[in-house]
Coordinates of C-alpha atoms in Angstrom, one line a residue:
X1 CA -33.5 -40.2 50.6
X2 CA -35.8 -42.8 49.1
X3 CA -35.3 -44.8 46.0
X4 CA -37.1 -43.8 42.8
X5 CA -38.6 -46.8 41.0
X6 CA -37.7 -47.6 37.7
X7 CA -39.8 -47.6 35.1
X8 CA -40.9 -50.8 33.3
X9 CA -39.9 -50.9 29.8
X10 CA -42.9 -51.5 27.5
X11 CA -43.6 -54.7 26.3
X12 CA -42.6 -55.4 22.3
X13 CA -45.2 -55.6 19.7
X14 CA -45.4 -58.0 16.6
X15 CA -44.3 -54.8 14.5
X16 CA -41.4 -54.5 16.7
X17 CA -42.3 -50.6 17.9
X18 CA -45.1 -50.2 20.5
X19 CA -48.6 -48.7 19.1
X20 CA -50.8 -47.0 20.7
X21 CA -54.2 -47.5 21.2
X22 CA -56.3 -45.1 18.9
X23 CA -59.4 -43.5 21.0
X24 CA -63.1 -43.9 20.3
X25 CA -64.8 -41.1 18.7
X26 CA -67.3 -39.5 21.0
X27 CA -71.0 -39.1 20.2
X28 CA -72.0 -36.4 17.7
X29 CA -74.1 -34.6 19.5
X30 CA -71.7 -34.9 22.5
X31 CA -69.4 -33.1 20.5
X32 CA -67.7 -29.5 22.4
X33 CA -67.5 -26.5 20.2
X34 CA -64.6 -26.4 17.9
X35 CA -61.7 -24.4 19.4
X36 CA -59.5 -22.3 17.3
X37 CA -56.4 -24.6 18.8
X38 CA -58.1 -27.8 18.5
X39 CA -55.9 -30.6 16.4
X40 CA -57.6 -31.2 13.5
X41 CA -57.8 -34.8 11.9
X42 CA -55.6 -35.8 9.5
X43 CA -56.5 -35.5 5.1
X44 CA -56.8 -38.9 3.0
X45 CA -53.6 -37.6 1.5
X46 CA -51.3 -39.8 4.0
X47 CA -49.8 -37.2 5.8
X48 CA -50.7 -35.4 9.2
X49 CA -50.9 -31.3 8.7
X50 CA -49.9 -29.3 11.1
X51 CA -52.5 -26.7 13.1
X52 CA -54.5 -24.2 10.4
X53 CA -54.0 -20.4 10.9
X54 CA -58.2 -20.8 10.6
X55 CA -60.1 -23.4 11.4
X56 CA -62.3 -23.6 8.5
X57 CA -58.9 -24.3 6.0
X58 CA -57.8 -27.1 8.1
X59 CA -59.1 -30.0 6.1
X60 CA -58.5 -28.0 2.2
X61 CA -55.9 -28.7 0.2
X62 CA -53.5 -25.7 -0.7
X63 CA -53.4 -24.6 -4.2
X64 CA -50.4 -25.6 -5.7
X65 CA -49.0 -23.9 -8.7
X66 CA -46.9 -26.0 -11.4
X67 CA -45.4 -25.7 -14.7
X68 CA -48.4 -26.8 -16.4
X69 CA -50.7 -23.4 -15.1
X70 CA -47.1 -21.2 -15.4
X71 CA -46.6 -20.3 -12.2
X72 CA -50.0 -18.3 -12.0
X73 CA -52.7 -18.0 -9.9
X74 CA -56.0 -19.9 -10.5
X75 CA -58.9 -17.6 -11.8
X76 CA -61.3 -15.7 -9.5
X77 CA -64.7 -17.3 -9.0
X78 CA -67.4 -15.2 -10.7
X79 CA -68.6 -12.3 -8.1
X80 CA -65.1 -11.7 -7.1
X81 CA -63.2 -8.3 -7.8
X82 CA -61.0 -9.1 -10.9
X83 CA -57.3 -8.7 -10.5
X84 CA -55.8 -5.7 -11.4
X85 CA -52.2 -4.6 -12.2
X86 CA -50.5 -1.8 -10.6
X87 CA -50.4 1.1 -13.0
X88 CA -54.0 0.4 -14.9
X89 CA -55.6 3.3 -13.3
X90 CA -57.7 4.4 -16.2
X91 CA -57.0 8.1 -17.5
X92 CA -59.4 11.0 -16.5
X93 CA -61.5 12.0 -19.3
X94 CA -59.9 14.9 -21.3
X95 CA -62.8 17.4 -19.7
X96 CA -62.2 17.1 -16.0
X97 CA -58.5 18.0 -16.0
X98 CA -56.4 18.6 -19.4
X99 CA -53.1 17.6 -19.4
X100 CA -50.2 20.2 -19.5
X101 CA -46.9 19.7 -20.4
X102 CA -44.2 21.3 -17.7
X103 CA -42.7 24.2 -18.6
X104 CA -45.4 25.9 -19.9
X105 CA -46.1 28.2 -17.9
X106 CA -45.8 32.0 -19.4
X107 CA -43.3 33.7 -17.9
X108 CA -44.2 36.1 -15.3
X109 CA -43.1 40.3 -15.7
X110 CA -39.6 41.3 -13.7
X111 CA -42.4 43.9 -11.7
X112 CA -44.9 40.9 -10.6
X113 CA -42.2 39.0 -9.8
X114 CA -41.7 38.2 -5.9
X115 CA -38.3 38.5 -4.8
X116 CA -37.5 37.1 -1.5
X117 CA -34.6 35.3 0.2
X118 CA -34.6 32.4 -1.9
X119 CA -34.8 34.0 -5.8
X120 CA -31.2 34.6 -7.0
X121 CA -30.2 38.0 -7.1
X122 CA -27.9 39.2 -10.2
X123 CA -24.8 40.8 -10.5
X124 CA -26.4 44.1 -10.9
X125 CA -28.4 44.1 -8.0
X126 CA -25.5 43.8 -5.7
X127 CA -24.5 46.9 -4.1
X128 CA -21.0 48.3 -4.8
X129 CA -18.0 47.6 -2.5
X130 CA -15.2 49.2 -1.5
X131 CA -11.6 48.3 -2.4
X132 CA -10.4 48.5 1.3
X133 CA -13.5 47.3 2.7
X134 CA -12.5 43.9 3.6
X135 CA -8.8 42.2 3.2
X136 CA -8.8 39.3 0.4
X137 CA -9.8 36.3 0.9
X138 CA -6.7 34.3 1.2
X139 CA -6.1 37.3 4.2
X140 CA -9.4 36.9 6.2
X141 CA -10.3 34.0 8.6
X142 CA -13.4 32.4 7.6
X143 CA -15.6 32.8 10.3
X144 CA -15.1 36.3 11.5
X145 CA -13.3 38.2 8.2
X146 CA -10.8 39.7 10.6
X147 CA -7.3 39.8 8.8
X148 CA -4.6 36.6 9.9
X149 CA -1.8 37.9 11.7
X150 CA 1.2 37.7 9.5
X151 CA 3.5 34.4 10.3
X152 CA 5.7 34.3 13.2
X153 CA 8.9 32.6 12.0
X154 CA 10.2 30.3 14.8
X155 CA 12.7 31.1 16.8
X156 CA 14.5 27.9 16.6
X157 CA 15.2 28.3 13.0
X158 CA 16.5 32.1 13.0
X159 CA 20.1 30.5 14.8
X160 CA 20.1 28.1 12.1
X161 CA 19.1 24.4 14.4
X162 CA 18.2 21.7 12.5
X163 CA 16.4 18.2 13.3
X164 CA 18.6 15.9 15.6
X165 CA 17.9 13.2 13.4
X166 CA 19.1 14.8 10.2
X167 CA 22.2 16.2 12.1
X168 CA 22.9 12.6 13.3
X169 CA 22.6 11.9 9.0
X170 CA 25.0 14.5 8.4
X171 CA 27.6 13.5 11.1
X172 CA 27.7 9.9 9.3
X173 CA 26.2 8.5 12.6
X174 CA 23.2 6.4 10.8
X175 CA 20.7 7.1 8.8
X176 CA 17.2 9.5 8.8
X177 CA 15.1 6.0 10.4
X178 CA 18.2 4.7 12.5
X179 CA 18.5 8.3 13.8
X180 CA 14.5 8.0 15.1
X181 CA 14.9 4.7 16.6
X182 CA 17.7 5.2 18.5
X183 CA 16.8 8.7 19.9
X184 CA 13.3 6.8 21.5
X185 CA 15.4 4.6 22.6
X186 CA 17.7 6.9 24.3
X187 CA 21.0 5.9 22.9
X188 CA 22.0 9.6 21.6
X189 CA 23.1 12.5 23.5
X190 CA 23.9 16.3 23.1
X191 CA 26.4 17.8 24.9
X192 CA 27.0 14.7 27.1
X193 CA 23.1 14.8 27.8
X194 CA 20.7 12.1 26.6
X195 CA 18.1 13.4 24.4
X196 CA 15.0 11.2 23.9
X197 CA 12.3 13.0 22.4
X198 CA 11.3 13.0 18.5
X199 CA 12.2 16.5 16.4
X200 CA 14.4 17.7 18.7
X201 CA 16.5 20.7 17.7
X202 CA 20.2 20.7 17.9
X203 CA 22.5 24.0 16.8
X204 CA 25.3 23.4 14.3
X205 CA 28.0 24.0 17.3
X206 CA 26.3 21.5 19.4
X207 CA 28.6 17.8 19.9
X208 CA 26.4 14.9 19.2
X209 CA 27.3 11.5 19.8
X210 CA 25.9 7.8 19.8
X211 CA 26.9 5.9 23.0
X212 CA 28.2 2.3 23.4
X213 CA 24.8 0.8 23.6
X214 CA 24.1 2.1 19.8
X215 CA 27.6 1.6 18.8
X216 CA 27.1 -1.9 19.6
X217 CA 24.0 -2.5 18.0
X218 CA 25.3 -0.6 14.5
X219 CA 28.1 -3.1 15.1
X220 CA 25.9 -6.6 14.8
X221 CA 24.6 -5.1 11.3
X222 CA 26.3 -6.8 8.5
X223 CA 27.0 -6.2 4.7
X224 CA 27.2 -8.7 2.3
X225 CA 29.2 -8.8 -0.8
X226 CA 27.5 -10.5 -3.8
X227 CA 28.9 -11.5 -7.5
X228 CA 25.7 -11.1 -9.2
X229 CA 25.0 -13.0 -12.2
X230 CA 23.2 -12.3 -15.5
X231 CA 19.1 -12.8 -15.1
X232 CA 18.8 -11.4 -11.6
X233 CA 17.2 -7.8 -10.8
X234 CA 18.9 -6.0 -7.8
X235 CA 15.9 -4.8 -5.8
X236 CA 12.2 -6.3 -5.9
X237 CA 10.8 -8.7 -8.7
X238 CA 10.0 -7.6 -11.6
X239 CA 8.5 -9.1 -15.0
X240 CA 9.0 -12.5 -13.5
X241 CA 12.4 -12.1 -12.3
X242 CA 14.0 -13.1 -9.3
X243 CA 15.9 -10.7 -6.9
X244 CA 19.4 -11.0 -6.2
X245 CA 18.7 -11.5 -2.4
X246 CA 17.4 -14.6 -3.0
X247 CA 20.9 -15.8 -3.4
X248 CA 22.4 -14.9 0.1
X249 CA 21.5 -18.5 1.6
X250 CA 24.1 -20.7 3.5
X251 CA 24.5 -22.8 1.0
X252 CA 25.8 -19.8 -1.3
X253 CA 28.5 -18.4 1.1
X254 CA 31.9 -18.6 -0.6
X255 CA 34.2 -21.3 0.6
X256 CA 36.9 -19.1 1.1
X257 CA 34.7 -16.0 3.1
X258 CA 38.1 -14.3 5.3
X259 CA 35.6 -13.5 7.5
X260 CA 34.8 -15.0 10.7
X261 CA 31.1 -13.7 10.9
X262 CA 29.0 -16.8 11.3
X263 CA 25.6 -17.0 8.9
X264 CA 22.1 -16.1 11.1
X265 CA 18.8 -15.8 9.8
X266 CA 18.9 -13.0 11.9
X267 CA 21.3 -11.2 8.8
X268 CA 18.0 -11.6 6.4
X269 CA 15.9 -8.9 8.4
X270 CA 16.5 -5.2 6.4
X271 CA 18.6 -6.6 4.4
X272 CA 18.5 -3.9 1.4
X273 CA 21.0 -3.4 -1.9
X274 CA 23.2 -0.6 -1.7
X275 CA 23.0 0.6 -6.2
X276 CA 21.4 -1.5 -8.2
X277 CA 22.9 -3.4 -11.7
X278 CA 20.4 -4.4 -14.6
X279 CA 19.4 -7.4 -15.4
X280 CA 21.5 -8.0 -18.2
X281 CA 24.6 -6.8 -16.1
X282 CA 27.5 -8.9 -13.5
X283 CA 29.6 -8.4 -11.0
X284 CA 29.9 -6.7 -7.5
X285 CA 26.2 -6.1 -5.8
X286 CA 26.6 -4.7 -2.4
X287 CA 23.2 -5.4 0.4
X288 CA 23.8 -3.8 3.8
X289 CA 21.7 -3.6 7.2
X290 CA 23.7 -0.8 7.9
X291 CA 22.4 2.7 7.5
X292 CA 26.3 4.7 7.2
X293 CA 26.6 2.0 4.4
X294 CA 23.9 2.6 2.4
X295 CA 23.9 6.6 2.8
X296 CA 27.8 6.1 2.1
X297 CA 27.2 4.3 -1.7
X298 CA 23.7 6.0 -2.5
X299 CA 23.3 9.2 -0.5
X300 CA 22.8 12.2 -2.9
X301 CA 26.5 13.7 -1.6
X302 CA 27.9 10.1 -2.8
X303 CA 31.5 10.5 -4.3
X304 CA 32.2 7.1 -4.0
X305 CA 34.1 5.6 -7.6
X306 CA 32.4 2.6 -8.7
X307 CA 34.7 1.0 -11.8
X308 CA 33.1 -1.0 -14.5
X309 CA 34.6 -3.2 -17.4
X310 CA 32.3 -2.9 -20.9
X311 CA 32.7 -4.7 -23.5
X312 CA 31.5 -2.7 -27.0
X313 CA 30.7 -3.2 -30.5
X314 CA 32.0 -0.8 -32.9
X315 CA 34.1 2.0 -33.7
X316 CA 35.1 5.3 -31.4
X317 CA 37.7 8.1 -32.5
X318 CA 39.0 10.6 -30.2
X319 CA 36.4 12.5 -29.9
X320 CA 34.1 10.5 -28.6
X321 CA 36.5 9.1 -26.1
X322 CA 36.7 12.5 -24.7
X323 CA 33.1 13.4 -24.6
X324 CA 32.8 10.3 -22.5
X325 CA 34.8 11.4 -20.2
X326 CA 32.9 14.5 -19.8
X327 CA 30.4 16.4 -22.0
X328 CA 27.6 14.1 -22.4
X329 CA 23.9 14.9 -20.5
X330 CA 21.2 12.5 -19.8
X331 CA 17.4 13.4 -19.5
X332 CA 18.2 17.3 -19.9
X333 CA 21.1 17.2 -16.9
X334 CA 25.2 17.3 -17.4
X335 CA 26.7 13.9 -16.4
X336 CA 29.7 14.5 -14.0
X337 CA 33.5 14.1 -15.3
X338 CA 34.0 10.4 -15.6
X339 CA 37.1 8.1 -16.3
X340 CA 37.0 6.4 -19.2
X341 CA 40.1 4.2 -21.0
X342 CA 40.7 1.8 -23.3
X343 CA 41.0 -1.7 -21.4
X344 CA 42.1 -3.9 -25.0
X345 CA 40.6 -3.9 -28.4
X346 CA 36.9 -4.5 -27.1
X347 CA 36.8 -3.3 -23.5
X348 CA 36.3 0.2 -22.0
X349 CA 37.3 0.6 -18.4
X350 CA 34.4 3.2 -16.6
X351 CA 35.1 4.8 -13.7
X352 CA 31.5 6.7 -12.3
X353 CA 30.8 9.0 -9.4
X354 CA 27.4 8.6 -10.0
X355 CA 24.9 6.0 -11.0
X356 CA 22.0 7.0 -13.3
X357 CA 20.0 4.1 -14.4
X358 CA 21.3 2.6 -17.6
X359 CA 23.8 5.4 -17.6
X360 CA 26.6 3.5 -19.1
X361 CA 24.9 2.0 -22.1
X362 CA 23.0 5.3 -22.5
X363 CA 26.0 6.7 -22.5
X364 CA 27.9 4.4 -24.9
X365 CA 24.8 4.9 -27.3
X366 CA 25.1 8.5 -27.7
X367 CA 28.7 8.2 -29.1
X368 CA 27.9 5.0 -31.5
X369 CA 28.7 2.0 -29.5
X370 CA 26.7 -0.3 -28.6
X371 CA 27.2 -2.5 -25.2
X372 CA 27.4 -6.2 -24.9
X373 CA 28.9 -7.1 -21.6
X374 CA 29.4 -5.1 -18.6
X375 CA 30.7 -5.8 -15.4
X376 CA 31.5 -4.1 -12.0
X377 CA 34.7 -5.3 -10.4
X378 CA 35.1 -2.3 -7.8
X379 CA 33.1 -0.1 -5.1
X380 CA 35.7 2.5 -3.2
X381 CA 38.4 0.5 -1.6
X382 CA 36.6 -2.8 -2.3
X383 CA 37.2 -5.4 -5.1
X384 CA 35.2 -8.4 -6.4
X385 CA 38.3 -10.2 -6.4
X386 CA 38.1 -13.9 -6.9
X387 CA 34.4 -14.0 -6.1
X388 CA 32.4 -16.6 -7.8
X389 CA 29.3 -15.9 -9.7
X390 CA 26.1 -16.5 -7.6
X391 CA 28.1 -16.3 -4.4
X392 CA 28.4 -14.2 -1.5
X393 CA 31.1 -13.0 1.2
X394 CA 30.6 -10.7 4.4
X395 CA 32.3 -7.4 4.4
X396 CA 35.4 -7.8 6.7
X397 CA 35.8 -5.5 9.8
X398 CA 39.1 -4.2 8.3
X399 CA 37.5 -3.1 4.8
X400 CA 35.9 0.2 4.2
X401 CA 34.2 1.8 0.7

C-alpha cells in the first residue's frame, strides 16, 4: 500500500483568509449563449442572489411591499388586464334571462303529476293490511319478518344454581371481587374439586370451600382500628378535606397496639373504610383489606350494633323518646327499632343496626333536638377503648365484630 501525500496547507494572506484569484472576463463577442443554469453575476446591492427561476429576472430587483404602499400590489402598467375581484361578474341584462325567485313555480295538478319510486306516497294510498298478516314488530326478526321463537329459560336456573362467586358471598367466604380472583386462581373447590373457570354454577346443596392457599392469603389482610377526629371525611376528599386514611402512617400507631402485627407499606394497598362518620363526628372508624370484614359491617344483611354517645341541645318528653326508638322514617322508608337511653342530662346513648347517612342527627331533628357532639365508642364485640384521637391499632387475631 503506498502513502498518500499530504496536502500543503495554503499559504496566509495579509487579510489573514486566503482569496482567490477573480478570472478575466472573456471577449464579447467570444461570449457562449446564455444557459438557463448559468450563475448569473452578482447586483450592486452587496449581496450574491442565488440562480433565477428565468433568466431574464436574474439581475431585477423583487418588488417589495411595505407599510408605506399597505401591503398591496404595485399598479398594472397601461395595456395590462386590470385586476379584478372574485365575485364582480357583472349582472346579465334584465332581457336575456329574468330573475326568478325559488319557489315559484305553480303547483302542478294531482293527475299531471308523475309518481314514481321516489314521490312520497300518503296514508291513503297504502293498501289495507290484515290483522294476522304479520306478527308485531317487537315479535318479527328484522331481516326476514319470521316470528322469534319464544325464550328458552336455561336449564341451569330451573334447579335453582346460582354464580359460584355470589355463593362464595353468601357462605361468608370473601367477597363478590375476592370470590373472582381466587376462582382464576384456582384456590376454590366444589365438592372436593377445584373449579377455575369464571360464572360457574354451583346448586344450593353443593359444599364449597376455600383451600389453605386462600386461607392464607385472606389471613395476611389486615384491619385497622382508627379514633377519628373532628375535620376528617371517612372515604375520598371532599370540599378540601382530608381523608381519614391519611392518618394510618407509622408514626400514628398507638403506643400500646396488643398486637404483634408489624407496620408494611404493603397494609396501604386496598385499604378501604368499613361505614363512614361525618366530618363533624369522632370516634371508632374501621378500614379493612378484608372482604368478610367489609361485607360483615356494610353488607345489605348487616345486623351488626354500632353504639354511639350524642350529646343534644334541648328538651325531649316521653314521647319522643319512644318514637326514637322506633317509629320515625327517613326519605319515605321506616327506620329499624333502635335503642335509645338517656346517658346523663345532655347525652343519649344510640344503638343502630343500620347506618343511613346523617341518620342520627336526622333523626334527633325530627323530635326537636338538635346535635352537638357525637361519638362512636362501639362496632359488635369491638370497643374504642382507650384509643387516642388521630391514632390507630390493628385488629387482634382474637377479636371479632
Amino acid at each position: 500500500m503506498t502513502d498518500t501525500p499530504r496536502r500543503r496547507p495554503p499559504a496566509p494572506t495579509r487579510a489573514g483568509t486566503l482569496s482567490l484569484k477573480p478570472r478575466a472576463a472573456a471577449p464579447a463577442e467570444a461570449a457562449p449563449a446564455a444557459r438557463p443554469d448559468a450563475r448569473k453575476p452578482a447586483t450592486g446591492t452587496g449581496r450574491n442572489r442565488g440562480k433565477a427561476s428565468f433568466p431574464e429576472q436574474a439581475n431585477t430587483e423583487p418588488v417589495r411591499r411595505s407599510a408605506d404602499t399597505g401591503g398591496e400590489r404595485p399598479p398594472r402598467q397601461d395595456g395590462e388586464r386590470p385586476s379584478r375581484p372574485f365575485g364582480d361578474r357583472p349582472r346579465r341584462p334584465d332581457g336575456d334571462r329574468p330573475a326568478r325567485p325559488l319557489g315559484d313555480r305553480p303547483p302542478r295538478a294531482a293527475a299531471d303529476r308523475p309518481r314514481d319510486d321516489r314521490s312520497p306516497r300518503h296514508e291513503s294510498d297504502r293498501p289495507a293490511r290484515a290483522d294476522n298478516d304479520r306478527p308485531p314488530r317487537h315479535e318479527r326478526k328484522a331481516w326476514t319478518g319470521e316470528p322469534r321463537p319464544a325464550p328458552v329459560q336455561s336449564p341451569l336456573r330451573d334447579d335453582g344454581s346460582i354464580r359460584l362467586s355470589k355463593r362464595m358471598t353468601e357462605l361468608g367466604l370473601c367477597s363478590r371481587r375476592e370470590a373472582d380472583e381466587y376462582i382464576e386462581k384456582g384456590w376454590v373447590r366444589v365438592d372436593g374439586r377445584v373449579v377455575s373457570e369464571l360464572g360457574s354454577r354451583v346448586k344450593p346443596g353443593q359444599q364449597v370451600e376455600l383451600d389453605r392457599r386462600g386461607q392464607t392469603f385472606q389471613d395476611r389482610r389486615v384491619t385497622i382500628l382508627l379514633n377519628k377526629p373532628v375535620g376528617y371525611v371517612s372515604g375520598q376528599a371532599e370540599d378540601g378535606y382530608q381523608p381519614a386514611s391519611v392518618l394510618i402512617t407509622a408514626d400514628n400507631r398507638w403506643a400500646e397496639d396488643p398486637s404483634e402485627t408489624r407496620y408494611l407499606r404493603s397494609h396501604q394497598n386496598g385499604l378501604a373504610p368499613a361505614g363512614r362518620l361525618d366530618i363533624d363526628s369522632i370516634g371508632l372508624l374501621v378500614f379493612t383489606q378484608d372482604g368478610r370484614v367489609a361485607r360483615a359491617l356494610i353488607g345489605e344483611d348487616s345486623a351488626i350494633e354500632k353504639e354511639y354517645h350524642v350529646r343534644v341541645e334541648g328538651t325531649l318528653d316521653a314521647a319522643g323518646l319512644k318514637l326514637l326508638n322506633h317509629g320515625l322514617s327517613l326519605d319515605g322508608v321506616a327506620l329499624r327499632p333502635a335503642k335509645v337511653s338517656w346517658l346523663n342530662e345532655d347525652q343519649l346513648r344510640f344503638v343502630l343496626r343500620e347506618g343511613k347517612k346523617r341518620q342520627i342527627r336526622r333523626m334527633c331533628e325530627l323530635v326537636g333536638l338538635k346535635v352537638v357532639g357525637l361519638k362512636r365508642v362501639r362496632i359488635g364485640r369491638v370497643m374504642l377503648g382507650h384509643l387516642p384521637p388521630g391514632q390507630w391499632r390493628y385488629l387482634g387475631p382474637d377479636e371479632a365484630f
